[in-house]
Each structure stands twice: as C-alpha cells, then as structure tokens.
C-alpha cells in the first residue's frame, strides 16, 4: 500500500507507469548483492504488483510490465556478471605483475652481486699494478654503478613484497 502512494493511482502503478519504484531495487540488488539477486527482486516486484492489483481489485498486472522487469533484471545481471569477471581478471593480472617483478628482482640480485664482486677484485688488483690507478678509478665508478643497480633491484623487490603483503620492517 505504501508503494502505491508513489503513483498517481494504483491503476497507473499496476499498468507500469511508475516502474522506477521497482526497477531501482532490481538494479541495486544486481550490483550490491549478487547478480542473480536481480531475478529474485524482479519476482518480488511482480508479486508486490500483483498484490496491489488484487487489493484494489484492478485485474491482472500488465504482461509488458512483468516482461520489462525481467528484461531489466537480465541486463543488470549480465552487467554485474561482466563486472565481476573483469574485477577478478584485474586481481589476477595484478598478482601476476607482482610475481614477475619479484621473480625478476630475485634473478637480478645474483648476477649483480657477482659482477660487483669481480669489479671490486679487479679494482684491488689494479691498485697494486704500476700505472693501474687510472683503471682502478674506472673500476671504482663501475663498482659504484653496480651498487646503484643493486639498490634499484632491492627497491623493486621491496615494492613487490609490499604489494604482495609480504613486507616486513627490519629493526636496526
């Protein structure tokens, strides 16, 4: 009865003139609850219209109104289902990206550490040779750049851990 007060007359309500009263819960059910909930709200809306029609002695609910409700429910169900699939795909892609960054960071750490070790060793050896100070300076710059690259890889790894929920703070 309260729903009928939104309409000009109960006849117009049952005839489908003010269907927005029933369409909004159908759409909201589809997106807020579960896509299939829109079908349940459609059935409830048609039952409510039938009860209003019976209460006021107006005859049967227009078939076009019931059909329109089910079409709206179907469209909102399909839209909500597509949205759920798109969100699930987005979550999966984000997880895959984090895995790739984490794996690449781990795989880069070992060769960088090896290059850094060999450059350091070459720098030390070059400082002992006569005239090797100039090359030792080059090795020092190479060592500095290896350390910078190592820092970048560590930052990538920290970002992957943070996004993956595996980030821990070191004390010290």
Short mmCIF file of C-alpha atoms in Angstrom, two decimals:
data_model
loop_
_atom_site.label_atom_id
_atom_site.label_comp_id
_atom_site.label_asym_id
_atom_site.label_seq_id
_atom_site.Cartn_x
_atom_site.Cartn_y
_atom_site.Cartn_z
CA UNK A 1 0.00 0.00 0.00
CA UNK A 2 2.87 2.38 0.82
CA UNK A 3 4.38 1.75 -2.61
CA UNK A 4 1.09 2.68 -4.24
CA UNK A 5 1.32 6.16 -2.69
CA UNK A 6 4.25 6.96 -5.04
CA UNK A 7 1.94 6.60 -8.01
CA UNK A 8 -0.83 8.86 -9.17
CA UNK A 9 -3.26 5.97 -8.87
CA UNK A 10 -2.97 2.25 -8.15
CA UNK A 11 -4.14 1.62 -11.74
CA UNK A 12 -1.15 3.51 -13.13
CA UNK A 13 1.17 1.64 -10.79
CA UNK A 14 -0.11 -1.76 -11.86
CA UNK A 15 -0.19 -0.64 -15.50
CA UNK A 16 3.53 0.08 -15.39
CA UNK A 17 3.59 3.87 -15.35
CA UNK A 18 5.80 4.19 -12.25
CA UNK A 19 8.04 1.20 -12.76
CA UNK A 20 11.08 3.07 -11.46
CA UNK A 21 9.87 2.22 -7.95
CA UNK A 22 10.55 -1.43 -8.75
CA UNK A 23 13.44 -1.02 -11.16
CA UNK A 24 15.78 0.63 -8.64
CA UNK A 25 15.76 -2.32 -6.19
CA UNK A 26 16.29 -4.72 -9.10
CA UNK A 27 19.35 -2.81 -10.29
CA UNK A 28 20.71 -2.30 -6.79
CA UNK A 29 20.29 -5.99 -5.95
CA UNK A 30 22.25 -6.94 -9.02
CA UNK A 31 25.26 -4.79 -8.23
CA UNK A 32 25.26 -4.71 -4.43
CA UNK A 33 24.22 -8.22 -3.51
CA UNK A 34 24.78 -10.73 -6.28
CA UNK A 35 23.95 -10.68 -9.99
CA UNK A 36 21.32 -13.39 -9.60
CA UNK A 37 19.62 -11.37 -6.84
CA UNK A 38 18.15 -9.11 -9.52
CA UNK A 39 15.97 -12.02 -10.67
CA UNK A 40 14.72 -12.59 -7.14
CA UNK A 41 13.89 -8.90 -6.73
CA UNK A 42 12.10 -9.00 -10.07
CA UNK A 43 9.92 -11.85 -8.88
CA UNK A 44 9.23 -10.00 -5.62
CA UNK A 45 8.34 -6.83 -7.56
CA UNK A 46 5.87 -8.69 -9.73
CA UNK A 47 4.34 -10.35 -6.66
CA UNK A 48 4.04 -6.91 -5.00
CA UNK A 49 2.35 -5.51 -8.09
CA UNK A 50 0.01 -8.49 -8.19
CA UNK A 51 -0.89 -7.98 -4.50
CA UNK A 52 -1.54 -4.25 -5.06
CA UNK A 53 -3.65 -5.10 -8.08
CA UNK A 54 -5.61 -7.70 -6.14
CA UNK A 55 -6.01 -5.39 -3.11
CA UNK A 56 -7.51 -2.62 -5.25
CA UNK A 57 -9.42 -5.01 -7.49
CA UNK A 58 -7.65 -3.82 -10.65
CA UNK A 59 -7.28 -7.09 -12.51
CA UNK A 60 -4.05 -8.63 -13.65
CA UNK A 61 -0.65 -6.95 -13.87
CA UNK A 62 0.23 -5.96 -17.43
CA UNK A 63 2.31 -8.63 -19.11
CA UNK A 64 4.56 -5.94 -20.62
CA UNK A 65 5.36 -4.66 -17.12
CA UNK A 66 6.39 -8.12 -15.92
CA UNK A 67 8.36 -8.74 -19.11
CA UNK A 68 10.07 -5.34 -18.77
CA UNK A 69 11.08 -6.15 -15.20
CA UNK A 70 12.63 -9.42 -16.29
CA UNK A 71 14.47 -7.71 -19.14
CA UNK A 72 15.89 -5.14 -16.73
CA UNK A 73 16.89 -7.92 -14.35
CA UNK A 74 18.57 -9.85 -17.17
CA UNK A 75 20.52 -6.82 -18.39
CA UNK A 76 21.63 -5.86 -14.87
CA UNK A 77 22.55 -9.49 -14.13
CA UNK A 78 24.70 -9.65 -17.28
CA UNK A 79 26.33 -6.29 -16.50
CA UNK A 80 27.12 -7.28 -12.91
CA UNK A 81 28.47 -10.66 -14.05
CA UNK A 82 30.76 -8.96 -16.56
CA UNK A 83 31.93 -6.56 -13.88
CA UNK A 84 32.71 -9.43 -11.50
CA UNK A 85 34.72 -11.22 -14.21
CA UNK A 86 36.61 -8.02 -15.08
CA UNK A 87 37.48 -7.41 -11.43
CA UNK A 88 38.64 -11.00 -10.98
CA UNK A 89 40.83 -10.66 -14.08
CA UNK A 90 42.27 -7.38 -12.77
CA UNK A 91 43.17 -9.03 -9.46
CA UNK A 92 44.81 -11.93 -11.31
CA UNK A 93 46.81 -9.56 -13.56
CA UNK A 94 47.97 -7.57 -10.55
CA UNK A 95 49.10 -10.77 -8.83
CA UNK A 96 50.96 -11.89 -11.96
CA UNK A 97 52.68 -8.49 -12.25
CA UNK A 98 53.81 -8.66 -8.64
CA UNK A 99 55.12 -12.19 -9.17
CA UNK A 100 57.05 -11.10 -12.26
CA UNK A 101 58.63 -8.12 -10.50
CA UNK A 102 59.53 -10.28 -7.52
CA UNK A 103 60.99 -13.06 -9.68
CA UNK A 104 62.95 -10.61 -11.85
CA UNK A 105 64.32 -8.87 -8.77
CA UNK A 106 65.45 -12.16 -7.25
CA UNK A 107 67.03 -13.29 -10.52
CA UNK A 108 68.89 -9.98 -10.95
CA UNK A 109 70.35 -9.93 -7.45
CA UNK A 110 72.74 -12.86 -8.02
CA UNK A 111 74.42 -11.63 -11.24
CA UNK A 112 74.69 -8.09 -9.86
CA UNK A 113 76.39 -9.40 -6.72
CA UNK A 114 78.78 -11.47 -8.86
CA UNK A 115 79.67 -8.54 -11.12
CA UNK A 116 80.10 -6.33 -8.08
CA UNK A 117 82.48 -8.87 -6.53
CA UNK A 118 84.57 -9.23 -9.70
CA UNK A 119 84.76 -5.45 -10.21
CA UNK A 120 85.86 -4.98 -6.59
CA UNK A 121 88.51 -7.70 -7.02
CA UNK A 122 89.73 -6.12 -10.28
CA UNK A 123 89.91 -2.70 -8.61
CA UNK A 124 92.03 -4.08 -5.78
CA UNK A 125 94.36 -5.89 -8.20
CA UNK A 126 94.69 -2.80 -10.42
CA UNK A 127 95.73 -0.61 -7.47
CA UNK A 128 98.74 -2.91 -6.90
CA UNK A 129 99.96 -2.71 -10.51
CA UNK A 130 102.19 0.13 -11.70
CA UNK A 131 100.08 2.66 -13.65
CA UNK A 132 96.84 0.88 -12.69
CA UNK A 133 95.45 3.77 -10.68
CA UNK A 134 93.56 5.19 -13.70
CA UNK A 135 91.92 1.84 -14.40
CA UNK A 136 91.27 1.38 -10.70
CA UNK A 137 89.32 4.66 -10.82
CA UNK A 138 87.25 3.26 -13.69
CA UNK A 139 86.62 0.13 -11.66
CA UNK A 140 85.56 2.30 -8.72
CA UNK A 141 82.94 4.02 -10.93
CA UNK A 142 81.80 0.61 -12.23
CA UNK A 143 81.53 -0.60 -8.63
CA UNK A 144 79.52 2.49 -7.71
CA UNK A 145 77.12 1.83 -10.63
CA UNK A 146 76.79 -1.85 -9.64
CA UNK A 147 75.79 -0.75 -6.16
CA UNK A 148 73.25 1.71 -7.62
CA UNK A 149 71.78 -1.06 -9.77
CA UNK A 150 71.65 -3.34 -6.72
CA UNK A 151 69.78 -0.63 -4.82
CA UNK A 152 67.25 -0.31 -7.66
CA UNK A 153 66.71 -4.08 -7.70
CA UNK A 154 66.22 -4.07 -3.92
CA UNK A 155 63.66 -1.27 -4.30
CA UNK A 156 61.80 -3.33 -6.93
CA UNK A 157 61.86 -6.34 -4.64
CA UNK A 158 60.59 -4.26 -1.71
CA UNK A 159 57.75 -2.94 -3.88
CA UNK A 160 56.81 -6.48 -4.93
CA UNK A 161 56.83 -7.59 -1.29
CA UNK A 162 54.74 -4.60 -0.27
CA UNK A 163 52.15 -5.26 -3.00
CA UNK A 164 52.15 -8.97 -2.18
CA UNK A 165 51.59 -8.32 1.52
CA UNK A 166 54.94 -9.88 2.46
CA UNK A 167 56.72 -6.67 3.54
CA UNK A 168 58.49 -6.77 6.87
CA UNK A 169 60.33 -3.99 8.65
CA UNK A 170 63.87 -4.66 9.73
CA UNK A 171 64.78 -3.49 13.21
CA UNK A 172 68.03 -1.63 13.30
#
